[in-house]
PDB file of C-alpha atoms in Angstrom:
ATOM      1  CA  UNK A 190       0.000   0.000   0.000  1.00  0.00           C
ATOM      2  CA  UNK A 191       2.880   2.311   0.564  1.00  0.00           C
ATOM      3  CA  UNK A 192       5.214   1.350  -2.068  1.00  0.00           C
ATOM      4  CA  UNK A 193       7.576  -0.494   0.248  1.00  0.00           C
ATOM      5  CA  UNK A 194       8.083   2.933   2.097  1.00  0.00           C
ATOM      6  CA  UNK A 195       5.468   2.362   5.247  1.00  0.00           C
ATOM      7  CA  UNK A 196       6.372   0.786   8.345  1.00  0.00           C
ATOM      8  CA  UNK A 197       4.369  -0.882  10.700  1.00  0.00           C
ATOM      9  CA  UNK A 198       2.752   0.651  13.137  1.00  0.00           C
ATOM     10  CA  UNK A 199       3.352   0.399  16.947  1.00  0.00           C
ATOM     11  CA  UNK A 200       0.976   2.503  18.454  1.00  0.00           C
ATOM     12  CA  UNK A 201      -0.530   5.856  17.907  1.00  0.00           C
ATOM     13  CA  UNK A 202       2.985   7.546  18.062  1.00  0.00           C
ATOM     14  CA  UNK A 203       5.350   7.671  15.589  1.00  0.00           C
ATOM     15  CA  UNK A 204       9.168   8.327  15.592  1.00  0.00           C
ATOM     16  CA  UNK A 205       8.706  11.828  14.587  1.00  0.00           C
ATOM     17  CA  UNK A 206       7.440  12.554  17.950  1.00  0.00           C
ATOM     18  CA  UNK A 207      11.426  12.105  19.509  1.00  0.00           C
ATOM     19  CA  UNK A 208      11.062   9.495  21.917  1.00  0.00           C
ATOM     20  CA  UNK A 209      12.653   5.775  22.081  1.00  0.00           C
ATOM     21  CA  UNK A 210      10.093   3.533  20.417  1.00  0.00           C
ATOM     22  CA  UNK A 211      10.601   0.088  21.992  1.00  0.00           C
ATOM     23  CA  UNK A 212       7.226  -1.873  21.515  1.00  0.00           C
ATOM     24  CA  UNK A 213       7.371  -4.852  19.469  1.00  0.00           C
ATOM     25  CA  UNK A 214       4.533  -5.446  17.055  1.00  0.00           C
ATOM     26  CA  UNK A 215       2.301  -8.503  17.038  1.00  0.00           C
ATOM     27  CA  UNK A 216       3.527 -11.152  14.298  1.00  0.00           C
ATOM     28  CA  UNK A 217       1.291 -11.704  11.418  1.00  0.00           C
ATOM     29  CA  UNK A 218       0.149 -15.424  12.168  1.00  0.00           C
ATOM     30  CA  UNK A 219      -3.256 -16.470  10.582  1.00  0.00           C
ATOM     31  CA  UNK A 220      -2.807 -19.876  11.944  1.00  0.00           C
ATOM     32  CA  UNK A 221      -2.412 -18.860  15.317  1.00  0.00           C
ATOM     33  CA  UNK A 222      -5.611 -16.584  15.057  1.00  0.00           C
ATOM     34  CA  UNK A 223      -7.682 -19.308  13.607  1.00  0.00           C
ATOM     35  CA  UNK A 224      -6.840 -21.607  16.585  1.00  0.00           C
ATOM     36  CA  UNK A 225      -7.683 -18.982  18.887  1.00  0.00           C
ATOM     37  CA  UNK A 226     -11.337 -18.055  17.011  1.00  0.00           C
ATOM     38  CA  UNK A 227     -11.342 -21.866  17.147  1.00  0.00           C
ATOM     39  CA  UNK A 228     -10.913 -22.212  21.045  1.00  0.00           C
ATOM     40  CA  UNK A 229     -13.510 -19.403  21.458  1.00  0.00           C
ATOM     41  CA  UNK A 230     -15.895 -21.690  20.051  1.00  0.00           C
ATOM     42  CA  UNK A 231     -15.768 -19.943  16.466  1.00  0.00           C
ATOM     43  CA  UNK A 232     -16.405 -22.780  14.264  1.00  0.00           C
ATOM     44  CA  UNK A 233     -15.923 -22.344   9.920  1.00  0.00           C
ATOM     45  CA  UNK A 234     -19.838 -23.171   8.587  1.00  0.00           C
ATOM     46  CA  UNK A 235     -20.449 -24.323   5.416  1.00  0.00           C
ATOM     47  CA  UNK A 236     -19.343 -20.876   3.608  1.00  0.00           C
ATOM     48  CA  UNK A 237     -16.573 -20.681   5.398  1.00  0.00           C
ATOM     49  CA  UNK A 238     -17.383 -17.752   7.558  1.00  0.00           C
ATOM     50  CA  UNK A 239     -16.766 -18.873  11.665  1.00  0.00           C
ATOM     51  CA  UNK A 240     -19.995 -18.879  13.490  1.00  0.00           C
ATOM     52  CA  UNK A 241     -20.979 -19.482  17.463  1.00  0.00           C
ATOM     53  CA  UNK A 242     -24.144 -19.860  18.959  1.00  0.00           C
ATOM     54  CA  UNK A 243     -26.263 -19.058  15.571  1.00  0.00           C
ATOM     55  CA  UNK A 244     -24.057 -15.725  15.003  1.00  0.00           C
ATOM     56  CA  UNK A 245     -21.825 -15.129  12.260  1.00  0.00           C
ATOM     57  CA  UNK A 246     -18.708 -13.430  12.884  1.00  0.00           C
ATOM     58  CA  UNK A 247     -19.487 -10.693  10.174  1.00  0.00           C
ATOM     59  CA  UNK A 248     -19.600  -6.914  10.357  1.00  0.00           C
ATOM     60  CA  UNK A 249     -19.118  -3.341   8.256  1.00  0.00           C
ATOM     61  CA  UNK A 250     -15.855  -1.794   7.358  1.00  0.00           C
ATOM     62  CA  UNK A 251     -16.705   1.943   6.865  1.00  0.00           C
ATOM     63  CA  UNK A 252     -13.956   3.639   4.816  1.00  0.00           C
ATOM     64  CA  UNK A 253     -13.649   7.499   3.566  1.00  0.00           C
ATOM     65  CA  UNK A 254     -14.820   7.137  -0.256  1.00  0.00           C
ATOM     66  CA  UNK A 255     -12.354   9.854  -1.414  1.00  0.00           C
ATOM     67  CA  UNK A 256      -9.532   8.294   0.451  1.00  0.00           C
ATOM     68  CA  UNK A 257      -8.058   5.504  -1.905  1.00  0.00           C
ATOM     69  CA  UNK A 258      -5.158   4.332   0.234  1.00  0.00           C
ATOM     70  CA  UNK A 259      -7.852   3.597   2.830  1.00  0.00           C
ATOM     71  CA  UNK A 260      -9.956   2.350   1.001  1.00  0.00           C
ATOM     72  CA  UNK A 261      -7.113   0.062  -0.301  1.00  0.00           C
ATOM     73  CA  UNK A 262      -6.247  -0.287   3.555  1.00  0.00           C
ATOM     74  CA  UNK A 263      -9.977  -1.582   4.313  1.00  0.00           C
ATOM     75  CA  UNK A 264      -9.777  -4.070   1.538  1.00  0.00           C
ATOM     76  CA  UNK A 265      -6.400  -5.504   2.441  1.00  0.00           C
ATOM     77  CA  UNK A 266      -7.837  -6.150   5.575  1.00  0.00           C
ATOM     78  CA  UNK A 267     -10.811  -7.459   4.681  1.00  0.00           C
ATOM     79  CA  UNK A 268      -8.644 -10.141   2.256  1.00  0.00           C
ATOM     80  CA  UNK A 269      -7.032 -11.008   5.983  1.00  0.00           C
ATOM     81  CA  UNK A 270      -9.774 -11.252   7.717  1.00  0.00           C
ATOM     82  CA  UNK A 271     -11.372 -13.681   5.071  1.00  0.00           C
ATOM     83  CA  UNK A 272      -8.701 -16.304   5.378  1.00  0.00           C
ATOM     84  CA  UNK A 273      -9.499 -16.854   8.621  1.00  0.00           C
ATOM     85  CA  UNK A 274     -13.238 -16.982   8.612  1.00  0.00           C
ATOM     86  CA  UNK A 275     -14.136 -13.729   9.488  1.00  0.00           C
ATOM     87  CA  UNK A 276     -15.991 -11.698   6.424  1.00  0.00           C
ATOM     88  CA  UNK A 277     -15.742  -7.814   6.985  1.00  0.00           C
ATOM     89  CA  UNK A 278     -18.028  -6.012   3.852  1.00  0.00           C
ATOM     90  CA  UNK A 279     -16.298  -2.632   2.845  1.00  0.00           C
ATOM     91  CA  UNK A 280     -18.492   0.425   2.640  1.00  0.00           C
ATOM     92  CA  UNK A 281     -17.359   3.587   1.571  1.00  0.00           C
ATOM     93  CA  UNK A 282     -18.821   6.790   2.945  1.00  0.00           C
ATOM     94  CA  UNK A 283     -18.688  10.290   2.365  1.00  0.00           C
ATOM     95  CA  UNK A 284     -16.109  11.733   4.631  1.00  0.00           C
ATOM     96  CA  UNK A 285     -18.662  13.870   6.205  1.00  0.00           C
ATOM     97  CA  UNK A 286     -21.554  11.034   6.283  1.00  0.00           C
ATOM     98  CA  UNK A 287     -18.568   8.904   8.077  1.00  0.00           C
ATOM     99  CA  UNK A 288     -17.759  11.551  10.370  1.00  0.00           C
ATOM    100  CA  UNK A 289     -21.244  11.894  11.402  1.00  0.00           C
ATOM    101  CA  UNK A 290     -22.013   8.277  12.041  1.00  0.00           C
ATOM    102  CA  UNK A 291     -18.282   8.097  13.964  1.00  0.00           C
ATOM    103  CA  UNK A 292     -19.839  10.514  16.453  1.00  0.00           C
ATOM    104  CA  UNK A 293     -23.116   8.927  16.680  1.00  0.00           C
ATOM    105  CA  UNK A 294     -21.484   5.365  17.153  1.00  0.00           C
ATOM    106  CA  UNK A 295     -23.166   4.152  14.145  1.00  0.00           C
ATOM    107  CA  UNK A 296     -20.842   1.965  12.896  1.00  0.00           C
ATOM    108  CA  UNK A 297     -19.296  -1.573  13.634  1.00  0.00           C
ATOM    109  CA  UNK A 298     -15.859  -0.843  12.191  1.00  0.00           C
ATOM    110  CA  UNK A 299     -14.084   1.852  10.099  1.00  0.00           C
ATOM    111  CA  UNK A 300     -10.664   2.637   9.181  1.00  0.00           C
ATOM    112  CA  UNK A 301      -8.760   5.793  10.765  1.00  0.00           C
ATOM    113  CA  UNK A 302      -5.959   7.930  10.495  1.00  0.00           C
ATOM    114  CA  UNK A 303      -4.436  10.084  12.753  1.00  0.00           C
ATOM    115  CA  UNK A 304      -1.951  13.199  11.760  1.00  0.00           C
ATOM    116  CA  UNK A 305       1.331  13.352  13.732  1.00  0.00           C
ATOM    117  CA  UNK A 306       0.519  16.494  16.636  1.00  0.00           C
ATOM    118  CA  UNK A 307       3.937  18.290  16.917  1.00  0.00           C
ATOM    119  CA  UNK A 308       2.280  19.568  20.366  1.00  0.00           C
ATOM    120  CA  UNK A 309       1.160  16.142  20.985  1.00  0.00           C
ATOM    121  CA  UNK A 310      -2.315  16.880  22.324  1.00  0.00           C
ATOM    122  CA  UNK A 311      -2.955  13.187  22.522  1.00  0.00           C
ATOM    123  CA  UNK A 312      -6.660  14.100  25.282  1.00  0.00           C
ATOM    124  CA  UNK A 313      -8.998  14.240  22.266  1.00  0.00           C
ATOM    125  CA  UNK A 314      -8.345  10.897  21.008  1.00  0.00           C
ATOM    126  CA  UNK A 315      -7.087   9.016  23.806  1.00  0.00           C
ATOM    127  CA  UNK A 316      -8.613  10.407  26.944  1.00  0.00           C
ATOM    128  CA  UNK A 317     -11.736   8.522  28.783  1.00  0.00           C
ATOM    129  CA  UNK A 318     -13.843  11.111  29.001  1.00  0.00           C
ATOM    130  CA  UNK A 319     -13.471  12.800  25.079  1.00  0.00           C
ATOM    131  CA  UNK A 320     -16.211  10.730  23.675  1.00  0.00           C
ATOM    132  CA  UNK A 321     -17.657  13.794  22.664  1.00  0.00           C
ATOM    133  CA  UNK A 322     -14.600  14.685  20.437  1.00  0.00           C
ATOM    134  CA  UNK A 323     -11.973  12.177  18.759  1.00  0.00           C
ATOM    135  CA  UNK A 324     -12.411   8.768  21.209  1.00  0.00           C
ATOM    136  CA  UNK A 325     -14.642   7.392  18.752  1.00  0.00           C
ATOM    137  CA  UNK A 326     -14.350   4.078  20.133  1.00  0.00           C
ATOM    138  CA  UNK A 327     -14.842   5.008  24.289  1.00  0.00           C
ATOM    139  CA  UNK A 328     -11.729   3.964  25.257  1.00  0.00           C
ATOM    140  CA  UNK A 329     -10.888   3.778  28.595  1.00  0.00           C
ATOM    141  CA  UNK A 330      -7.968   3.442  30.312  1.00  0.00           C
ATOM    142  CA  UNK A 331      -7.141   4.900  34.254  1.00  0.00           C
ATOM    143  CA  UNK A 332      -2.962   3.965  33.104  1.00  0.00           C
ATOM    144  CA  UNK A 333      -3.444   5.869  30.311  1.00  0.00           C
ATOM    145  CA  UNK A 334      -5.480   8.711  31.776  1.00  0.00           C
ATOM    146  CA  UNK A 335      -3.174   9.269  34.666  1.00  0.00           C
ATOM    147  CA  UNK A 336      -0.013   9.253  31.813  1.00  0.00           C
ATOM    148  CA  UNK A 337      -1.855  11.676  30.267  1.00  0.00           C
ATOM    149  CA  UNK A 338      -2.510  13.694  32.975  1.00  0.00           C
ATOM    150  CA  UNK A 339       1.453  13.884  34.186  1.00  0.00           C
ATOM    151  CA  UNK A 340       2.415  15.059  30.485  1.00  0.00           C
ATOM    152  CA  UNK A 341       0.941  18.115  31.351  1.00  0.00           C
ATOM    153  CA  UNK A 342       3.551  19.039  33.913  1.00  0.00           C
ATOM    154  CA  UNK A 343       6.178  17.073  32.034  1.00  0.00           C
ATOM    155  CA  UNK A 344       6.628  18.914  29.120  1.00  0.00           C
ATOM    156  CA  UNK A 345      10.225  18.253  28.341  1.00  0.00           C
ATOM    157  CA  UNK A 346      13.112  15.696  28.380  1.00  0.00           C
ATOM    158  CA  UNK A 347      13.543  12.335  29.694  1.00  0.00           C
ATOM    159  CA  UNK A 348      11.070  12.134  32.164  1.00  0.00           C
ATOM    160  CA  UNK A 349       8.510  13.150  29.247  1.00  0.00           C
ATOM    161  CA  UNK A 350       9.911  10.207  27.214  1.00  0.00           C
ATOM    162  CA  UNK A 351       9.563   7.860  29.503  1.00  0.00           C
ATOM    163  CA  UNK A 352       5.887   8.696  30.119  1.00  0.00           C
ATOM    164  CA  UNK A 353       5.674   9.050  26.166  1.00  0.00           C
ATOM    165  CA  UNK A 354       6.960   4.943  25.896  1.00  0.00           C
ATOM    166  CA  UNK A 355       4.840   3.710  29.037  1.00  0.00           C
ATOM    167  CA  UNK A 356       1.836   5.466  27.198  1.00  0.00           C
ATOM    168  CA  UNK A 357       2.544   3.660  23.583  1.00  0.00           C
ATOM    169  CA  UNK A 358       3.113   0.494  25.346  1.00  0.00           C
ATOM    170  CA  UNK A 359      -0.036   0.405  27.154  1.00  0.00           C
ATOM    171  CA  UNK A 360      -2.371   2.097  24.283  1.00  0.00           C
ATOM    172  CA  UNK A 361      -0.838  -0.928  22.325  1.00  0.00           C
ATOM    173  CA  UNK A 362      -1.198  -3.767  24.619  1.00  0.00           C
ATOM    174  CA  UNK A 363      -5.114  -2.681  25.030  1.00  0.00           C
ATOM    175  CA  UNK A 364      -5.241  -3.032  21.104  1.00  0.00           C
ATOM    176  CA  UNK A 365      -8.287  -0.551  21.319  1.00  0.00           C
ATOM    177  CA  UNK A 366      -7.773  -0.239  17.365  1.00  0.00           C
ATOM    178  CA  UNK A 367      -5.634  -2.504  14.767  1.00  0.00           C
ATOM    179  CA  UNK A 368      -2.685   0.094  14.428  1.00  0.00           C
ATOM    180  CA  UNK A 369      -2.377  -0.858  10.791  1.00  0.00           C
ATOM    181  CA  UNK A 370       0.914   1.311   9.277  1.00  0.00           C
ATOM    182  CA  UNK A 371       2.819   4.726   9.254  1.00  0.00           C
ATOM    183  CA  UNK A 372       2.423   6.249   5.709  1.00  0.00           C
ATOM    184  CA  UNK A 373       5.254   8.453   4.755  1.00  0.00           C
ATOM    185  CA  UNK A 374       4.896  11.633   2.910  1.00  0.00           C
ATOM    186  CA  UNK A 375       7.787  13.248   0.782  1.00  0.00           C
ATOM    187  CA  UNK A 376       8.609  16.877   0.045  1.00  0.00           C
ATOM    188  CA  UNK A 377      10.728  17.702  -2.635  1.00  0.00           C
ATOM    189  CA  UNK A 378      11.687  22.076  -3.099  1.00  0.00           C
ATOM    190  CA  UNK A 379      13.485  23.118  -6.353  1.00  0.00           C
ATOM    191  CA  UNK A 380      17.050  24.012  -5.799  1.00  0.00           C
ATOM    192  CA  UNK A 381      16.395  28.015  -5.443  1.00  0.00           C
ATOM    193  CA  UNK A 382      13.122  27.393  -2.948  1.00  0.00           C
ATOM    194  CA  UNK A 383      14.542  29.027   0.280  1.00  0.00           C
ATOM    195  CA  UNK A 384      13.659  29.167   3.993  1.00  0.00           C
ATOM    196  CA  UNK A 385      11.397  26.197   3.639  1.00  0.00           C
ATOM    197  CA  UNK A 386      11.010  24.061   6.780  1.00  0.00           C
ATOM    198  CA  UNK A 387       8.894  21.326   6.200  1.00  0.00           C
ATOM    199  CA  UNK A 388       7.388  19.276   9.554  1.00  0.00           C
ATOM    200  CA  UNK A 389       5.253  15.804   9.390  1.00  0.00           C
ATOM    201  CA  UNK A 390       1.973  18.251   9.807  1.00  0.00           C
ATOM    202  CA  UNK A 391       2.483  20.571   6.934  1.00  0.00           C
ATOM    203  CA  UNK A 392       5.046  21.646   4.157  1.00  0.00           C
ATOM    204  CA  UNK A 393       3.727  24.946   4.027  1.00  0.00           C
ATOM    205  CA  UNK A 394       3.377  25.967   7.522  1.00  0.00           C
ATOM    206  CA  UNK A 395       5.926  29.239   7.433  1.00  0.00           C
ATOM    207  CA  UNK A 396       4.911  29.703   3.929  1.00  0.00           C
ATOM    208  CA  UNK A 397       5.651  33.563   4.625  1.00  0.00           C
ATOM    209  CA  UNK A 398       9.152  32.985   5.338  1.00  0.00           C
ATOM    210  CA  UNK A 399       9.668  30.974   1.753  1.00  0.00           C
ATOM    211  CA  UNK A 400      11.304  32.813  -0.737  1.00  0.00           C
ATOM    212  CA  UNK A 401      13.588  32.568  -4.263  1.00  0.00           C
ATOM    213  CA  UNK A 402      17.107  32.585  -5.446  1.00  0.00           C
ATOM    214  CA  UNK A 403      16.776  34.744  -8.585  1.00  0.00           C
ATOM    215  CA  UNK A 404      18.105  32.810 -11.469  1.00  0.00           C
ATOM    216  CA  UNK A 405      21.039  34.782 -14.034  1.00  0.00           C
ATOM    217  CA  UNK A 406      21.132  33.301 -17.526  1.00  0.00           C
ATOM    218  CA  UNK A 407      24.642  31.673 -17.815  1.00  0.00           C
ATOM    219  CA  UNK A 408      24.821  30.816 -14.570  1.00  0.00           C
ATOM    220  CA  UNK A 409      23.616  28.062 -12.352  1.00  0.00           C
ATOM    221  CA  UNK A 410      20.760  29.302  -9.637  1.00  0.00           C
ATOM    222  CA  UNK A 411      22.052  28.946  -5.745  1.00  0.00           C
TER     223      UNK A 411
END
């Protein structure tokens, strides 16, 4: 999906935040998820899709229609999810219809994305009681709340990292979502483009400051 360029994600940080990343990611092992459906009693029926107690293991994948890398995401995952049994249908939605149902819980599953924060306000998303913002799913965590609470006061060095790792590794040992990949995005400036200082958020944020090397015929620009 990303060319060979993504890597896996381990939580809902990324490296560009500074901090020492140390959590492992779960191996991909379709064998050792079908024995596990299997020991929860979800048996393959006759079309192949696991079933227990009359109930097929079956939902909705919502997706952003004019997102095509997650819409390719949602597929990919659905292909997964089918060789073990499980059938997820894709539906893509209007950005703003899927934003709408997010809030209103109307939904079974969807694929997200998050933008790297270079203040790392990380309450909206990941904070018990912001159900009425970004915690679409209500998650709900007191180790997580009380990390979050003591990065308020620790704004800086390697206390802050420390809380910054303890929060990844929890957030990812909760699995609250399937933390899929990191996309990378790359920002290429003409040779006599000055002053530019791209960050993960936005090329253009000190657009202002940008400005050009004026070019003399016969002579290269720099």
């Amino acid at each position: 999906l990303a060319h060979g360029q993504g890597d896996r994600a381990r939580g809902p940080l990324t490296s560009l935040h500074g901090f020492a990343d140390t959590t492992a990611v779960l191996r991909y092992d379709p064998a050792a998820a079908a024995r596990a459906l299997a020991g929860a009693g979800w048996l393959p029926g006759s079309d192949g899709v696991r079933a227990r107690r009359g109930q097929r293991l079956s939902f909705h994948l919502l997706a952003p229609a004019e997102d095509p890398l997650r819409l390719a995401a949602a597929q990919a995952v659905a292909a997964d999810l089918q060789r073990v049994g499980i059938a997820a249908t894709v539906r893509a939605q209007p950005t703003p219809v899927l934003l709408q149902r997010l809030a209103r819980g109307q939904y079974e599953a969807f694929v997200g994305q998050w933008f790297p924060d270079p203040h790392l306000d990380l309450d909206p998303v990941w904070r018990s009681d912001a159900t009425d913002q970004w915690n679409f799913g209500a998650y709900a965590n007191p180790s997580t709340d009380s990390l979050l609470t003591r990065m308020r006061h620790e704004r800086f060095g390697a206390a802050r990292e420390e809380l910054l790792s303890r929060f990844q590794a929890t957030v990812y040992a909760d699995q609250p979502y399937l933390f899929l990949f990191q996309n990378p995005h790359f920002v290429v400036f003409a040779p006599h483009v000055r002053g530019a200082e791209p960050t993960p958020v936005s090329p253009f944020w000190n657009l202002p400051a940008w400005w050009i090397v004026r070019h003399e015929p016969g002579r290269p620009a720099g």
